[in-house]
Coordinates of C-alpha atoms in Angstrom, one line a residue:
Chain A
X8 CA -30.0 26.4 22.9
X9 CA -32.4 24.3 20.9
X10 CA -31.9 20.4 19.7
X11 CA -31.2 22.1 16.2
X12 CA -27.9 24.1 17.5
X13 CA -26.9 21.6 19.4
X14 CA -27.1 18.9 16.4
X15 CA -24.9 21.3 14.4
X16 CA -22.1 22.2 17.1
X17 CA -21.7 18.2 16.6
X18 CA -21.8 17.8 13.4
X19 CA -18.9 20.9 13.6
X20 CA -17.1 18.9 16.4
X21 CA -17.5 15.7 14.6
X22 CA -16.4 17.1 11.6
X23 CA -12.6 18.3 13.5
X24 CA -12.5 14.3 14.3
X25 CA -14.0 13.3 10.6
X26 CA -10.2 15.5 9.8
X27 CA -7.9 13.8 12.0
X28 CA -9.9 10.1 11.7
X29 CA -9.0 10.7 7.7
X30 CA -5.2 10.9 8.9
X31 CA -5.4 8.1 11.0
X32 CA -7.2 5.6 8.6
X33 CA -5.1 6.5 5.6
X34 CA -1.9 5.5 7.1
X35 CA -3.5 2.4 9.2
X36 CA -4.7 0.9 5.8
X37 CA -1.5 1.8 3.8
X38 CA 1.7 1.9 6.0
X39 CA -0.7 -0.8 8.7
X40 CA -0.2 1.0 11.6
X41 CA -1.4 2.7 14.5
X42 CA 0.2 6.0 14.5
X43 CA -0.8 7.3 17.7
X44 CA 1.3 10.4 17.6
X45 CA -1.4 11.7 15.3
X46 CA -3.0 13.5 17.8
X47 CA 0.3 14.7 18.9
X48 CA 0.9 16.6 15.4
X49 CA -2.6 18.5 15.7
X50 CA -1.3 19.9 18.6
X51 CA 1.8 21.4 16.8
X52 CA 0.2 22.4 13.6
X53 CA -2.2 24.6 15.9
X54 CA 0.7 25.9 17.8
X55 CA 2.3 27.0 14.8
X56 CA -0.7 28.4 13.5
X57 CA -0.5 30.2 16.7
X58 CA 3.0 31.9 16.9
X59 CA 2.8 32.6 13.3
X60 CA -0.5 34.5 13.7
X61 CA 0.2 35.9 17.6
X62 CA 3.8 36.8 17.5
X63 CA 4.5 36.9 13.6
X64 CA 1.1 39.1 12.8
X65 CA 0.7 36.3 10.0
X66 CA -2.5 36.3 8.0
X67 CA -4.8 33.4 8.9
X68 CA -4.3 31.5 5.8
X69 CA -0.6 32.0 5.5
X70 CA -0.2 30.8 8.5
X71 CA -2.4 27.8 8.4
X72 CA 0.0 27.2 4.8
X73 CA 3.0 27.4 7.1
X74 CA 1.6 24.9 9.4
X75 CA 0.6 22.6 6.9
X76 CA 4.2 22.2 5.3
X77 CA 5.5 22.2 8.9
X78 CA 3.2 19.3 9.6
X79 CA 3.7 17.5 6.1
X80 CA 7.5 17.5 6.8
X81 CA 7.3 16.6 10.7
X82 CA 5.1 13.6 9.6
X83 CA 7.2 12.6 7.1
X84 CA 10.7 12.5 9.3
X85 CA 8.8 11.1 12.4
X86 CA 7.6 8.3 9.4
X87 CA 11.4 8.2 8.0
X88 CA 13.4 8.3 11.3
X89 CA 10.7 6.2 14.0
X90 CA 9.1 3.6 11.8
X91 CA 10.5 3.2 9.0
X92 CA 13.5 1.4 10.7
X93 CA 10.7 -1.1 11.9
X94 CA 8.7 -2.4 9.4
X95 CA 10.3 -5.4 9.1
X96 CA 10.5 -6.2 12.5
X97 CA 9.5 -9.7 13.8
X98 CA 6.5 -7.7 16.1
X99 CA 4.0 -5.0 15.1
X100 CA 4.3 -4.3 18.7
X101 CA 7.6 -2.6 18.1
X102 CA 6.3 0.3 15.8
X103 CA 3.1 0.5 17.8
X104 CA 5.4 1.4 21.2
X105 CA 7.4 3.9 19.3
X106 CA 4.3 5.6 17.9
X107 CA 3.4 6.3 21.9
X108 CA 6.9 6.9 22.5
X109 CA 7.0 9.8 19.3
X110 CA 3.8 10.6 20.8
X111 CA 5.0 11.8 24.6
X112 CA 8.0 13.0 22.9
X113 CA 6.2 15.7 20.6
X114 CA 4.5 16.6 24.0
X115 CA 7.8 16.8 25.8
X116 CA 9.3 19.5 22.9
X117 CA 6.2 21.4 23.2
X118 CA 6.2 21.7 26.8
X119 CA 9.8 23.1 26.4
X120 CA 9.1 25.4 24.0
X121 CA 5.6 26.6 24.4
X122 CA 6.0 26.1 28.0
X123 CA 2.9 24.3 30.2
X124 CA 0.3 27.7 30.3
X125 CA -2.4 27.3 27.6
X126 CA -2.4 29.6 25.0
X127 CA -5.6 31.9 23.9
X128 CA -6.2 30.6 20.8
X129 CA -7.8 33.1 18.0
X130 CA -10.2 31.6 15.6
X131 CA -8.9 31.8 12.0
X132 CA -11.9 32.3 10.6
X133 CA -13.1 35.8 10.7
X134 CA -16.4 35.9 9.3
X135 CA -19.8 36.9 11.1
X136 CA -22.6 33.7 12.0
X137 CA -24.8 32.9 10.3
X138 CA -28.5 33.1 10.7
X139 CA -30.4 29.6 9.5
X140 CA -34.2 29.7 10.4
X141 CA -33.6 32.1 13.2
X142 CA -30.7 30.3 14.5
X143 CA -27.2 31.7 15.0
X144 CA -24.4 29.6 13.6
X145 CA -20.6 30.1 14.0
X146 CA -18.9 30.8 11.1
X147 CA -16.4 28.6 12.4
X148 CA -19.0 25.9 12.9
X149 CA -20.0 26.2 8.7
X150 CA -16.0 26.4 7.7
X151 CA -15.0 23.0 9.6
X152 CA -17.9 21.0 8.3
X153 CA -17.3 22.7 4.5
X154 CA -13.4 21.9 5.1
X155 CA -14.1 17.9 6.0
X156 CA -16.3 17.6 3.2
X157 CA -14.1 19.1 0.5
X158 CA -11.0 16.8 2.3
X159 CA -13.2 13.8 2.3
X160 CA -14.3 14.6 -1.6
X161 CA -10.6 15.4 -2.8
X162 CA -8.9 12.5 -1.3
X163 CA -11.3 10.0 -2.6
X164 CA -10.6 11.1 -6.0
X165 CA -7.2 11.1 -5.2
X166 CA -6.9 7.6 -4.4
X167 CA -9.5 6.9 -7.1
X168 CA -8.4 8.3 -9.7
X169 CA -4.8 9.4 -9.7
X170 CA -1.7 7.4 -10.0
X171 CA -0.2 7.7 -6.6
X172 CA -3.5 7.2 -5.3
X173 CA -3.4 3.6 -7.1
X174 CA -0.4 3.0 -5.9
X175 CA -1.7 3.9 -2.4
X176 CA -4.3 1.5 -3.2
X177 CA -1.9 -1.3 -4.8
X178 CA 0.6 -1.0 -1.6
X179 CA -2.4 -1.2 0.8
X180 CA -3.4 -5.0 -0.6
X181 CA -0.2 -6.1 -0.8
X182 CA 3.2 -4.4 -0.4
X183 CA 5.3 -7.0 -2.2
X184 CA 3.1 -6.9 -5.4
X185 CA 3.0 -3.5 -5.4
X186 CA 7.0 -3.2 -5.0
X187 CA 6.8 -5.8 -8.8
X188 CA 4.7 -3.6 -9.8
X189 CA 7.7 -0.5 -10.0
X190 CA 6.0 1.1 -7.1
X191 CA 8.2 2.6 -4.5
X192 CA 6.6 1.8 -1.6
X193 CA 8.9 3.8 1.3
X194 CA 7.6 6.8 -1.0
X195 CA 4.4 5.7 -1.3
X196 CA 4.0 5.3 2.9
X197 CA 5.8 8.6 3.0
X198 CA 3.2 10.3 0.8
X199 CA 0.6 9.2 2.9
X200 CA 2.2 10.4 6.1
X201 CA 2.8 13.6 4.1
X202 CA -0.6 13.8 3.6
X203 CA -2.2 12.7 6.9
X204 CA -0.1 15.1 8.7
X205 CA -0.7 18.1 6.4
X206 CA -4.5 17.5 7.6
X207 CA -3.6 17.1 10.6
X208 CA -2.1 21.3 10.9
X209 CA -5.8 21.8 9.3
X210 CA -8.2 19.5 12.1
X211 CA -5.3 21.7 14.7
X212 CA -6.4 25.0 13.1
X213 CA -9.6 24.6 13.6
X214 CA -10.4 22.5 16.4
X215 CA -8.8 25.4 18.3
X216 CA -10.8 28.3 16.4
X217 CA -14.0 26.7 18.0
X218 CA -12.0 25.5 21.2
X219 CA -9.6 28.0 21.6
X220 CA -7.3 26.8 24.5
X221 CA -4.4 25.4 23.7
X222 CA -1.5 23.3 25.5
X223 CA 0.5 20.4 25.1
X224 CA -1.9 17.4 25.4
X225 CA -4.8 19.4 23.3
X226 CA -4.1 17.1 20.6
X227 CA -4.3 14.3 23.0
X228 CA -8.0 13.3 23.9
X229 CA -9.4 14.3 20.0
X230 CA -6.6 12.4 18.4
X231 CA -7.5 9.1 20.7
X232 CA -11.0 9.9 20.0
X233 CA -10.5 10.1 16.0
X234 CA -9.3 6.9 16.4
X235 CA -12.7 6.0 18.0
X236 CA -13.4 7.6 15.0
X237 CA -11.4 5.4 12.6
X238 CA -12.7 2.4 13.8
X239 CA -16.2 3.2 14.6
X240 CA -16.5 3.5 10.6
X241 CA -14.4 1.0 9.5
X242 CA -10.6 1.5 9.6
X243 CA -9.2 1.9 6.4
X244 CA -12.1 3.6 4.8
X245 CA -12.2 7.3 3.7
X246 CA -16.0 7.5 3.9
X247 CA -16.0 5.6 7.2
X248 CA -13.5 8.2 8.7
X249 CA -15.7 10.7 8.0
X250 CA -19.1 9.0 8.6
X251 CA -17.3 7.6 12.2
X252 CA -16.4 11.2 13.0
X253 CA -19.6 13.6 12.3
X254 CA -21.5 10.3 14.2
X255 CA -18.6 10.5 17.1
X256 CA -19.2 14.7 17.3
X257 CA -23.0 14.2 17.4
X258 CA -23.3 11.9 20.1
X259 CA -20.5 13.4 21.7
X260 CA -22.7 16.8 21.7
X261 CA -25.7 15.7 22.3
X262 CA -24.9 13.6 25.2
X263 CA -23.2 16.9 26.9
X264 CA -26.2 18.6 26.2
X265 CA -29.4 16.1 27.7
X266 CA -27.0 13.7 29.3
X267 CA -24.3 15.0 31.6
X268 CA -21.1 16.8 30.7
X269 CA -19.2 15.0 32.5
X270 CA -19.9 11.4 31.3
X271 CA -20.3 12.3 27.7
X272 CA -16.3 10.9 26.9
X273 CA -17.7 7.8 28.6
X274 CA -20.8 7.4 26.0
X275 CA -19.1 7.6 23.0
X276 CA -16.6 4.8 24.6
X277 CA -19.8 3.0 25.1
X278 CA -20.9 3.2 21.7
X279 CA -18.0 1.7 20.2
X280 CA -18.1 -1.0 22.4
X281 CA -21.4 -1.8 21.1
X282 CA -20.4 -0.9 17.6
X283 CA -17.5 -3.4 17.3
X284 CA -19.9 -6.1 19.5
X285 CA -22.2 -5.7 16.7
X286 CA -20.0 -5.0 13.6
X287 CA -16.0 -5.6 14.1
X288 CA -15.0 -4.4 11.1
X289 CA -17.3 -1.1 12.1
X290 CA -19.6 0.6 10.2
X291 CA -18.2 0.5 6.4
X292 CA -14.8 -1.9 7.1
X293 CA -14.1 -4.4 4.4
X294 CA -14.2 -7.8 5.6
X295 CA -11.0 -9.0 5.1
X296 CA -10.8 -11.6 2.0
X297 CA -8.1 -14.3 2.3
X298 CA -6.4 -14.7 -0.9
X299 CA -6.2 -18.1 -2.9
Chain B
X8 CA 26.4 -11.6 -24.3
X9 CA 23.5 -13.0 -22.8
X10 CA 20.6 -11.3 -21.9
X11 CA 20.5 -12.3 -18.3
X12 CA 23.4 -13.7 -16.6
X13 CA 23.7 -14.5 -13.1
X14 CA 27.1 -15.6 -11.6
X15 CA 28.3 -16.8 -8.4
X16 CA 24.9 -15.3 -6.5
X17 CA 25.1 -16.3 -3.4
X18 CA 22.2 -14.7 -1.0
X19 CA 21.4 -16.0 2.7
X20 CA 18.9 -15.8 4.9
X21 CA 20.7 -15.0 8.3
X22 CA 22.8 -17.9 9.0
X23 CA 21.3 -20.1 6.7
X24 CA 22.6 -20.4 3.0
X25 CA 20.1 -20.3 0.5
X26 CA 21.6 -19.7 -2.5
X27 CA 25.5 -21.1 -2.7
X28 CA 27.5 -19.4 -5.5
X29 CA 24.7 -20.1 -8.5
X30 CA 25.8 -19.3 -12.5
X31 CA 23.5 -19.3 -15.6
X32 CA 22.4 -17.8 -17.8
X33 CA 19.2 -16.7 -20.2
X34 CA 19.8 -15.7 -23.9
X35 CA 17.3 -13.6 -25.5
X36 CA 13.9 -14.9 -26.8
X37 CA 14.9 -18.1 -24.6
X38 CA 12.4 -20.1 -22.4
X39 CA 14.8 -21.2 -19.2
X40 CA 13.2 -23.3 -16.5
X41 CA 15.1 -23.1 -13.6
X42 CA 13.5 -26.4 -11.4
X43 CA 13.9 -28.4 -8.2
X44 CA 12.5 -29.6 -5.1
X45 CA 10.9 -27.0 -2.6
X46 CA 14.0 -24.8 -0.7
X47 CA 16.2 -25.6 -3.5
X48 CA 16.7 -21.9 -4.0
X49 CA 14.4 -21.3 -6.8
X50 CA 12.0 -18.8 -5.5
X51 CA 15.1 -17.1 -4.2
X52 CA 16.4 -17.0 -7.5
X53 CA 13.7 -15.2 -8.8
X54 CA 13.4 -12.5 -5.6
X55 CA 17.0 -11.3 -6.1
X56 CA 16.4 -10.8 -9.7
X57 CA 13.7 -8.9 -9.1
X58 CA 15.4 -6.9 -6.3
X59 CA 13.3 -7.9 -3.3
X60 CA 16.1 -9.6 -1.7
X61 CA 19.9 -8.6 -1.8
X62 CA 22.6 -10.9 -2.5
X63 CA 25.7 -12.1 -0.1
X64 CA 28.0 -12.3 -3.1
X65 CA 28.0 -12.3 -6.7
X66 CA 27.0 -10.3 -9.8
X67 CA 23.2 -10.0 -11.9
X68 CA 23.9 -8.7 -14.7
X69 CA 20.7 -7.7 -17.6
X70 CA 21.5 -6.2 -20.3
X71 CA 24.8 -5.8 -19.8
X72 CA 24.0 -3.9 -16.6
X73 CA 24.9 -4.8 -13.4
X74 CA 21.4 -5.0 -11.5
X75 CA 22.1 -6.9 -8.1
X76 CA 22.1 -4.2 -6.0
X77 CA 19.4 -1.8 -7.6
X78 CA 15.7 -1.7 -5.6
X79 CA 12.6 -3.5 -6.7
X80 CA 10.6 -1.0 -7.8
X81 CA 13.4 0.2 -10.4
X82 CA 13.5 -3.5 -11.9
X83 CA 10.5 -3.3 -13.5
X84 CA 11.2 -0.2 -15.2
X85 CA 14.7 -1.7 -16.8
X86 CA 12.5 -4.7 -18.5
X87 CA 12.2 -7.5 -15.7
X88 CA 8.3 -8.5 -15.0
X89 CA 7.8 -10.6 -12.5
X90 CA 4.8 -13.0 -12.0
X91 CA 4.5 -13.9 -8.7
X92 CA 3.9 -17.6 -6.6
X93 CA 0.8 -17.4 -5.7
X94 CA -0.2 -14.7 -8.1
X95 CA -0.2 -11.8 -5.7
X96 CA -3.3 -10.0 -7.9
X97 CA -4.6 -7.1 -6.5
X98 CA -8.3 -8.6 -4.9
X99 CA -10.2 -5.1 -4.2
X100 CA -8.9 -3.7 -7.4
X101 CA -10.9 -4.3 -10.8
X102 CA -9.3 -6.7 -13.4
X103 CA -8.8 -3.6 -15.7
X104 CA -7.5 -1.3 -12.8
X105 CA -5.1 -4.6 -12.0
X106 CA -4.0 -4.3 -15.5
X107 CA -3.4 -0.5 -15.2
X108 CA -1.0 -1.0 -11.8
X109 CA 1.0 -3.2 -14.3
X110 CA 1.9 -0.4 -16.5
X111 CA 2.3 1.7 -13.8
X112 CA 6.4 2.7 -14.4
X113 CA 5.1 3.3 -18.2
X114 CA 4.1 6.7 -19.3
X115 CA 3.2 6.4 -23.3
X116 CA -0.3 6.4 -23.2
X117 CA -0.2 4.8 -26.4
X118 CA 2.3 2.0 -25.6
X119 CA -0.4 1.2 -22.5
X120 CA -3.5 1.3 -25.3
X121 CA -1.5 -0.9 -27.6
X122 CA 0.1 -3.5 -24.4
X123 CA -4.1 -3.4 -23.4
X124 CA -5.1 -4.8 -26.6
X125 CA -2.0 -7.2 -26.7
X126 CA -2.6 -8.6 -23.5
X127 CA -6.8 -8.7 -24.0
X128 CA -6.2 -10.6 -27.3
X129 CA -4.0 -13.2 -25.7
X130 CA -6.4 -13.6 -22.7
X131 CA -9.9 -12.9 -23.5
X132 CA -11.4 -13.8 -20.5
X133 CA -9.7 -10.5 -18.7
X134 CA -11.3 -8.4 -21.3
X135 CA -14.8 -9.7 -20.7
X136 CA -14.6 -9.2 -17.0
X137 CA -12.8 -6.1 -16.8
X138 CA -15.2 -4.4 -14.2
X139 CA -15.4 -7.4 -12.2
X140 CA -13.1 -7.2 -8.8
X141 CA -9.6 -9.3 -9.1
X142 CA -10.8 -11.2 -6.2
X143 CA -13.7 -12.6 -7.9
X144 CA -12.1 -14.7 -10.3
X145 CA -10.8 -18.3 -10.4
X146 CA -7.4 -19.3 -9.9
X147 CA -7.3 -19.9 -13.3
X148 CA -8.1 -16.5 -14.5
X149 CA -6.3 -15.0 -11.7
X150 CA -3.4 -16.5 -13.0
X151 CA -3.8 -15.2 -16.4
X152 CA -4.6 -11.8 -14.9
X153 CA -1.1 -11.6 -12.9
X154 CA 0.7 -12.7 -16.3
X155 CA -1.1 -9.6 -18.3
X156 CA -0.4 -7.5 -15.4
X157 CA 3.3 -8.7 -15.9
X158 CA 3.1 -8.1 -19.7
X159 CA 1.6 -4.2 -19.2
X160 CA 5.1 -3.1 -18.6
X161 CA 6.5 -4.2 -21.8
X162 CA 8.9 -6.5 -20.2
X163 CA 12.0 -7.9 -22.2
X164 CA 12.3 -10.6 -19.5
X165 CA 9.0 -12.2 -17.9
X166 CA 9.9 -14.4 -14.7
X167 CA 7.4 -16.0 -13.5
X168 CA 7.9 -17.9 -10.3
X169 CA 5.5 -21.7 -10.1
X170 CA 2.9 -20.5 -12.5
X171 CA 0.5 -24.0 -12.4
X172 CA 0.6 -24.1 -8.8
X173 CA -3.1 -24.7 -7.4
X174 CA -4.2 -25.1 -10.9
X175 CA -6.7 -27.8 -12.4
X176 CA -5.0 -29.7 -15.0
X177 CA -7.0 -27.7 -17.9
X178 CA -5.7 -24.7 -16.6
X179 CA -1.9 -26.0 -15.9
X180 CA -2.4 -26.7 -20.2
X181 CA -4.1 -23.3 -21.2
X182 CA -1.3 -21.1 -19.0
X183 CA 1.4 -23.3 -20.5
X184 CA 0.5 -22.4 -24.2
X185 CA 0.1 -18.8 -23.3
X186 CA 3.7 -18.8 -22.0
X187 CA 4.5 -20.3 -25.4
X188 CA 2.9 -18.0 -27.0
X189 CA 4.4 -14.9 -25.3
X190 CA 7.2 -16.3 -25.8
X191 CA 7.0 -16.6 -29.3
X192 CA 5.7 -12.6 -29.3
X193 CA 9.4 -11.8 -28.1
X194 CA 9.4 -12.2 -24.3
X195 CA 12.0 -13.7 -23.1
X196 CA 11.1 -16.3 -19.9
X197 CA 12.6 -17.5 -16.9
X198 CA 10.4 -19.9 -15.3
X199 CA 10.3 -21.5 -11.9
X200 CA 8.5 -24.5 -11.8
X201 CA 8.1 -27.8 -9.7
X202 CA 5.9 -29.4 -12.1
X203 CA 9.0 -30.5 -14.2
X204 CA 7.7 -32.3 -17.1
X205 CA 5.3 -29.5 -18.2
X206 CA 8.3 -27.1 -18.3
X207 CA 10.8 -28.8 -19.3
X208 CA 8.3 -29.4 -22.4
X209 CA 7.9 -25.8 -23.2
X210 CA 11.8 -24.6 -22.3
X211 CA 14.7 -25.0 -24.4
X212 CA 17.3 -25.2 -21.9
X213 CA 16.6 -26.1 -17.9
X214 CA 19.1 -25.6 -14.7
X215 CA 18.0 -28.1 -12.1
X216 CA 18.7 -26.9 -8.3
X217 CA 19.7 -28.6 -5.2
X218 CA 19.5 -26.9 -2.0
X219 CA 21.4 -23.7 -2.9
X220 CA 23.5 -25.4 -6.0
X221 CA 23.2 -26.0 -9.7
X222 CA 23.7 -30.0 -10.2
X223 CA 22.7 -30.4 -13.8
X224 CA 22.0 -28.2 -16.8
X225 CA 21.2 -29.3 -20.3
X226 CA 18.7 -28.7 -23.4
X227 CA 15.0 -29.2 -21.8
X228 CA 14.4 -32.2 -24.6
X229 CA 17.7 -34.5 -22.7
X230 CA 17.0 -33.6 -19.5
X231 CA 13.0 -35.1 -20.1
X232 CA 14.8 -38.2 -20.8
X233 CA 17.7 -38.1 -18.6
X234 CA 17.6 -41.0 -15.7
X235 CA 18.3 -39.0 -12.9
X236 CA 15.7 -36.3 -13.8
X237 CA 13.1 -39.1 -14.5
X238 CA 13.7 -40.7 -11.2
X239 CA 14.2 -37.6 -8.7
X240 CA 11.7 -34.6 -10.7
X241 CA 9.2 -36.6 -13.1
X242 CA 8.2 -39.7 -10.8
X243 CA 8.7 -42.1 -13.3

């Protein structure tokens, strides 16, 4: 394989993270917190998407639809019944713990129900590669890049331009104004964990058309490494989150391919180190004004 | 019946009383200054209004309604604006997108157009740094920014909890005559204040707290030159 193909398989990998890193930093910068069952909610989208395809004979779009709402509304009741109780409680530790607990807990269901074998995986996107300049590129490859651009592009004109995106916005600086304001924030916070874990069925979907095994801790390592993800481009930013992820996938890919396989995890821990050294607030974070 | 009338609130903060069976009340097109010493009660006041804190006991009634028990972000849409302490702005947001949050519970595109103008007439400044970034401005302006914002939802009632505080004395003049003036528009005011000689000069009637109690209530003009108030709120 040349540099070229290699580059692009990143930019596709990067791009699955760029999905889930967008999840992540939405509902760090407006609920403020780490919601490290994220990952955890990949994995089920994608086994939805499985059973609905495998053992339903689903379409692949209806199915990724069904996995989507299942997602939306999982997200939405772990948000209502896990953290919601907690925001107000005297440590952000509290809410942080639960997250890990909701985390192994989504884990725990699927083991019972999908039971511990990894399931074959077929890619919902059924198109032929694609030659570029004499080099063949999974269709798969194209689709997950096109689908992180078009998420990145629709939710920052969502939260640009659109009332609930304002209020996003307005509950993201401060929650107390934003409640004078006539905001609701518990909708608000449920909107974005509505839509952080719809996107989150989608980065399932197709993470596991180009990685096609799946158990449950798949959702595991790429959800902690969106995170990277999150941070590496400034948590809190949309454009960051994506930046952080295609940079994450590259390196990731790149190191696999002229480094060594097996330490390639350990590089792109490496590089955040060195990002956050040089830049805390990572590559586009705000730095954080204290109000008069 | 009064346009605002609070009786018997009582609202703690775990064990600790804040508020201890409070009554008053704010007639329409009045300026009320509710003043007192820090942890009298008076931002506390002003939060269970506004539905950000619940009360222990007692009734809120606006409008006739009973509103002590209805959330926040339904207060605004009833007619209650708050301006907060410390202005609360919002600093990554423009002044104009600011502006916009304020109106957010309106819908009438042409009420927003027409509140716009109102509240870019009464502060010019906002309307000549629209684009800039609420976090850029002064304190001053800032001020003036969280009072249009207020004014954006067509309030009946604006509240407006310590509105000089951190202001330079030019300032403290300028946001005074602008609460006049709204006032004088047809918004009512209930105003929380420790500078007591500048509101007691623009209210008509003034309830003075004491940790958690009413002790004295009056027309603003004879409580200015009441002995007591002169000695414990005006320094003189």
């Amino acid at each position: 394989m040349s540099f070229f193909s290699y580059l692009i398989n990143g930019v596709g990998l990067g791009s699955v993270y760029a999905i889930i890193a967008l999840g992540y930093t939405m509902v760090y910068g407006i609920a403020k917190m780490l919601n490290f069952a994220h990952g955890d909610v990949i994995m089920i989208g994608a086994y939805i998407v499985f059973v609905a395809m495998t053992s339903l004979g689903i379409p692949a779009l209806p199915s990724l639809i069904v996995a989507m709402i299942f997602c939306l509304v999982l997200g939405v009741v772990i948000e209502k019944v896990a953290y919601r109780p907690l925001r107000n409680a005297a440590s952000k530790l509290a809410v942080l713990i639960t997250a890990i607990g909701v985390s192994y807990l989504l884990q725990n269901i699927a083991l019972l129900v999908f039971g511990p074998n990894p399931k074959s995986f077929s890619n919902i996107v059924k198109l032929p590669p694609v030659s570029i300049g004499g080099i063949n590129i999974s269709s798969t490859t194209l689709v997950t890049i096109a689908a992180s651009v078009v998420i990145m592009l629709v939710l920052t004109f969502f939260v640009k331009k659109t009332k609930p995106g304002q209020a996003m916005q307005a509950v993201s600086e401060d929650r107390g104004a934003a409640g004078l304001m006539g905001i609701n924030v518990n909708g608000t916070i449920s909107l974005t964990f509505a839509i952080g874990s719809a996107l989150a069925a989608v980065a399932g979907a197709l993470m596991c058309s180009s990685y096609p095994i799946l158990d449950p801790y798949t959702g595991s390592m790429p959800g902690i490494k969106a995170f990277v993800a999150a941070v590496f481009g400034g948590i809190g930013s949309i454009p960051g989150a994506m930046i952080g992820g295609i940079l994450l996938g590259i390196i990731e890919n790149l190191s696999k391919a002229y480094i060594s396989s097996q330490i390639a995890d350990a590089i792109v821990f490496a590089v955040l180190i060195i990002v956050l050294l040089v830049r805390p607030a990572g590559l586009f974070g705000k730095n954080v004004q204290e109000k008069v | 019946m009064a346009m605002l009338e609070v009786e018997n609130l009582e609202v703690n903060y775990g064990v600790i009383k804040a508020l201890k069976g409070i009554s008053f009340t704010v007639e329409e097109g009045e300026i009320i200054a509710l003043i007192g010493a820090n942890g009298a009660g008076k931002t506390t006041t002003l939060h269970t209004i506004s539905g950000l804190l619940s009360p222990h006991a007692g009734s809120i009634r606006f409008m006739d309604k009973e509103i002590s028990r209805v959330p926040s972000h339904k207060i605004v849409g009833m007619g209650i604006a708050q301006v907060p302490e410390g202005r609360r702005i919002f600093a990554n947001l423009s002044v104009y997108n600011n502006l916009r949050m304020g109106a957010y519970t309106r819908k009438d595109k042409e009420e927003f157009e027409r509140n716009l103008e109102t509240v870019y007439a009464s502060f010019p400044i906002l309307k000549e740094r629209r684009e800039q970034m609420g976090g850029t401005l002064s304190g001053g302006e800032q001020q003036m920014l969280a009072m249009g914002r207020a004014l954006m939802s067509s309030p009946r009632l604006m509240i407006m909890d310590e509105p000089s505080m951190g202001l330079s004395p030019i300032y403290v003049n300028e946001i005074f005559a602008i609460i006049k003036k709204v006032n004088e528009q047809g918004v009512t005011v209930l105003l929380v204040e420790q500078n007591a000689k500048k509101a007691l000069s623009i209210a008509d009637r003034a309830y003075v707290l004491e940790t958690g109690n009413i002790v004295l209530t009056g027309k603003a003009s004879d409580l200015l030159e009441d002995e007591r108030i002169k000695k414990a709120y005006l320094g003189e």
